[in-house]
Amino acid sequence: MSTLPACPRCQSAYTYEDGAMLICPECGHEWSAQDSGPAATDEARVVKDAVGNVLQDGDTVTVIKDLKIKGSSLVVKVGTKVKNIRLTDGDHDIDCKIDGIGAMGLKSEFVKKA
């Protein structure tokens, strides 16, 4: 029985082969069997704002479009400064706290670096 590498995302040992791909049944991550070396897990995710500037944790950004908040009548207005952002994985890649509204997630395409 061959030993397969652990999942680079969740470190699960229960990976399996499907053709040329390796699949993790716990988190659903798929990757190429050729890219299973340590270099594939060291890649950093790059998040860019609406004009192409690279964002990092702790940056201050400005909202470039009025954003309606689902389930509420509140709106994040154009020009609102958001301090001390945190970058995350997923659809909304910025976690932040906006004064008067609270904690929320933003998409990087609606902000620019201040």
PDB file of C-alpha atoms in Angstrom:
ATOM      1  CA  MET A   1       0.000   0.000   0.000  1.00  0.00           C
ATOM      2  CA  SER A   2       1.454   3.395  -1.012  1.00  0.00           C
ATOM      3  CA  THR A   3       1.633   6.316   1.374  1.00  0.00           C
ATOM      4  CA  LEU A   4       0.007   9.503   0.127  1.00  0.00           C
ATOM      5  CA  PRO A   5       0.911  12.991   1.399  1.00  0.00           C
ATOM      6  CA  ALA A   6      -1.308  14.715   3.946  1.00  0.00           C
ATOM      7  CA  CYS A   7      -3.715  17.422   2.808  1.00  0.00           C
ATOM      8  CA  PRO A   8      -1.858  20.773   2.522  1.00  0.00           C
ATOM      9  CA  ARG A   9      -4.916  22.665   3.751  1.00  0.00           C
ATOM     10  CA  CYS A  10      -6.156  20.707   6.796  1.00  0.00           C
ATOM     11  CA  GLN A  11      -3.292  18.190   7.297  1.00  0.00           C
ATOM     12  CA  SER A  12      -5.710  15.242   7.100  1.00  0.00           C
ATOM     13  CA  ALA A  13      -4.050  11.866   6.564  1.00  0.00           C
ATOM     14  CA  TYR A  14      -7.081  10.393   4.744  1.00  0.00           C
ATOM     15  CA  THR A  15      -6.229  11.640   1.230  1.00  0.00           C
ATOM     16  CA  TYR A  16      -6.933   9.488  -1.818  1.00  0.00           C
ATOM     17  CA  GLU A  17      -6.076   9.466  -5.512  1.00  0.00           C
ATOM     18  CA  ASP A  18      -8.542  10.154  -8.314  1.00  0.00           C
ATOM     19  CA  GLY A  19      -6.662   9.883 -11.587  1.00  0.00           C
ATOM     20  CA  ALA A  20      -3.869  12.474 -11.513  1.00  0.00           C
ATOM     21  CA  MET A  21      -5.449  14.396  -8.610  1.00  0.00           C
ATOM     22  CA  LEU A  22      -5.231  13.934  -4.839  1.00  0.00           C
ATOM     23  CA  ILE A  23      -8.402  14.643  -2.862  1.00  0.00           C
ATOM     24  CA  CYS A  24      -9.045  15.276   0.838  1.00  0.00           C
ATOM     25  CA  PRO A  25     -12.420  13.849   1.967  1.00  0.00           C
ATOM     26  CA  GLU A  26     -12.516  16.022   5.093  1.00  0.00           C
ATOM     27  CA  CYS A  27     -12.154  19.540   3.596  1.00  0.00           C
ATOM     28  CA  GLY A  28     -12.736  18.759  -0.102  1.00  0.00           C
ATOM     29  CA  HIS A  29      -9.416  20.237  -1.252  1.00  0.00           C
ATOM     30  CA  GLU A  30      -8.072  18.899  -4.565  1.00  0.00           C
ATOM     31  CA  TRP A  31      -4.502  19.242  -5.796  1.00  0.00           C
ATOM     32  CA  SER A  32      -2.233  17.753  -8.398  1.00  0.00           C
ATOM     33  CA  ALA A  33      -0.125  14.766  -7.377  1.00  0.00           C
ATOM     34  CA  GLN A  34       2.913  16.447  -8.994  1.00  0.00           C
ATOM     35  CA  ASP A  35       2.467  19.574  -6.835  1.00  0.00           C
ATOM     36  CA  SER A  36       2.394  17.658  -3.554  1.00  0.00           C
ATOM     37  CA  GLY A  37       5.876  18.859  -2.529  1.00  0.00           C
ATOM     38  CA  PRO A  38       6.491  21.396   0.249  1.00  0.00           C
ATOM     39  CA  ALA A  39       6.709  24.302  -2.235  1.00  0.00           C
ATOM     40  CA  ALA A  40       2.984  24.006  -2.986  1.00  0.00           C
ATOM     41  CA  THR A  41       1.982  24.636   0.632  1.00  0.00           C
ATOM     42  CA  ASP A  42       4.252  27.656   1.125  1.00  0.00           C
ATOM     43  CA  GLU A  43       2.525  29.845  -1.464  1.00  0.00           C
ATOM     44  CA  ALA A  44       1.026  32.968   0.073  1.00  0.00           C
ATOM     45  CA  ARG A  45      -2.343  34.225  -1.107  1.00  0.00           C
ATOM     46  CA  VAL A  46      -2.192  37.722  -2.601  1.00  0.00           C
ATOM     47  CA  VAL A  47      -5.240  39.960  -2.101  1.00  0.00           C
ATOM     48  CA  LYS A  48      -5.483  43.122  -4.201  1.00  0.00           C
ATOM     49  CA  ASP A  49      -7.844  46.077  -3.890  1.00  0.00           C
ATOM     50  CA  ALA A  50      -9.948  47.613  -6.692  1.00  0.00           C
ATOM     51  CA  VAL A  51      -6.978  49.465  -8.234  1.00  0.00           C
ATOM     52  CA  GLY A  52      -4.440  46.648  -7.904  1.00  0.00           C
ATOM     53  CA  ASN A  53      -2.609  47.544  -4.684  1.00  0.00           C
ATOM     54  CA  VAL A  54      -1.597  44.541  -2.560  1.00  0.00           C
ATOM     55  CA  LEU A  55      -3.411  44.434   0.791  1.00  0.00           C
ATOM     56  CA  GLN A  56      -1.957  43.150   4.060  1.00  0.00           C
ATOM     57  CA  ASP A  57      -3.267  42.561   7.579  1.00  0.00           C
ATOM     58  CA  GLY A  58      -3.521  45.826   9.514  1.00  0.00           C
ATOM     59  CA  ASP A  59      -3.940  48.103   6.469  1.00  0.00           C
ATOM     60  CA  THR A  60      -6.444  50.947   6.304  1.00  0.00           C
ATOM     61  CA  VAL A  61      -8.824  50.915   3.337  1.00  0.00           C
ATOM     62  CA  THR A  62     -11.537  53.192   1.959  1.00  0.00           C
ATOM     63  CA  VAL A  63     -14.878  51.950   0.600  1.00  0.00           C
ATOM     64  CA  ILE A  64     -15.364  52.984  -3.058  1.00  0.00           C
ATOM     65  CA  LYS A  65     -19.070  52.102  -3.460  1.00  0.00           C
ATOM     66  CA  ASP A  66     -22.197  52.305  -1.301  1.00  0.00           C
ATOM     67  CA  LEU A  67     -22.664  48.822   0.181  1.00  0.00           C
ATOM     68  CA  LYS A  68     -26.090  47.714   1.408  1.00  0.00           C
ATOM     69  CA  ILE A  69     -25.997  45.323   4.344  1.00  0.00           C
ATOM     70  CA  LYS A  70     -28.239  42.288   3.885  1.00  0.00           C
ATOM     71  CA  GLY A  71     -30.951  41.935   6.505  1.00  0.00           C
ATOM     72  CA  SER A  72     -30.598  45.530   7.635  1.00  0.00           C
ATOM     73  CA  SER A  73     -31.448  49.042   6.493  1.00  0.00           C
ATOM     74  CA  LEU A  74     -27.873  50.186   7.131  1.00  0.00           C
ATOM     75  CA  VAL A  75     -25.555  51.248   4.299  1.00  0.00           C
ATOM     76  CA  VAL A  76     -21.765  51.576   4.291  1.00  0.00           C
ATOM     77  CA  LYS A  77     -21.237  54.882   2.454  1.00  0.00           C
ATOM     78  CA  VAL A  78     -18.586  55.742  -0.132  1.00  0.00           C
ATOM     79  CA  GLY A  79     -15.455  57.129   1.537  1.00  0.00           C
ATOM     80  CA  THR A  80     -15.870  55.209   4.801  1.00  0.00           C
ATOM     81  CA  LYS A  81     -12.400  54.443   6.201  1.00  0.00           C
ATOM     82  CA  VAL A  82     -11.891  51.003   7.655  1.00  0.00           C
ATOM     83  CA  LYS A  83      -8.835  50.568   9.874  1.00  0.00           C
ATOM     84  CA  ASN A  84      -6.925  47.445  10.871  1.00  0.00           C
ATOM     85  CA  ILE A  85      -8.303  44.927   8.352  1.00  0.00           C
ATOM     86  CA  ARG A  86      -7.705  41.163   8.534  1.00  0.00           C
ATOM     87  CA  LEU A  87      -7.374  39.082   5.366  1.00  0.00           C
ATOM     88  CA  THR A  88      -9.260  35.790   5.254  1.00  0.00           C
ATOM     89  CA  ASP A  89     -10.029  33.011   2.780  1.00  0.00           C
ATOM     90  CA  GLY A  90     -13.420  32.786   1.180  1.00  0.00           C
ATOM     91  CA  ASP A  91     -15.849  34.926  -0.785  1.00  0.00           C
ATOM     92  CA  HIS A  92     -15.503  37.985   1.463  1.00  0.00           C
ATOM     93  CA  ASP A  93     -11.747  38.208   1.884  1.00  0.00           C
ATOM     94  CA  ILE A  94     -11.553  41.124   4.385  1.00  0.00           C
ATOM     95  CA  ASP A  95     -12.759  40.961   7.993  1.00  0.00           C
ATOM     96  CA  CYS A  96     -13.115  44.332   9.690  1.00  0.00           C
ATOM     97  CA  LYS A  97     -15.003  46.413  12.217  1.00  0.00           C
ATOM     98  CA  ILE A  98     -16.817  49.502  10.924  1.00  0.00           C
ATOM     99  CA  ASP A  99     -17.754  52.280  13.365  1.00  0.00           C
ATOM    100  CA  GLY A 100     -21.529  52.481  13.838  1.00  0.00           C
ATOM    101  CA  ILE A 101     -22.138  49.127  12.146  1.00  0.00           C
ATOM    102  CA  GLY A 102     -19.907  46.508  13.759  1.00  0.00           C
ATOM    103  CA  ALA A 103     -17.955  43.499  12.556  1.00  0.00           C
ATOM    104  CA  MET A 104     -18.447  42.461   8.953  1.00  0.00           C
ATOM    105  CA  GLY A 105     -16.797  40.960   5.890  1.00  0.00           C
ATOM    106  CA  LEU A 106     -15.940  42.949   2.757  1.00  0.00           C
ATOM    107  CA  LYS A 107     -14.866  41.980  -0.726  1.00  0.00           C
ATOM    108  CA  SER A 108     -11.542  43.458  -1.806  1.00  0.00           C
ATOM    109  CA  GLU A 109     -13.035  44.641  -5.111  1.00  0.00           C
ATOM    110  CA  PHE A 110     -15.047  47.333  -3.265  1.00  0.00           C
ATOM    111  CA  VAL A 111     -12.166  48.948  -1.348  1.00  0.00           C
ATOM    112  CA  LYS A 112      -8.959  50.806  -2.106  1.00  0.00           C
ATOM    113  CA  LYS A 113      -5.873  51.168   0.061  1.00  0.00           C
ATOM    114  CA  ALA A 114      -5.755  54.461   1.962  1.00  0.00           C
TER     115      ALA A 114
END
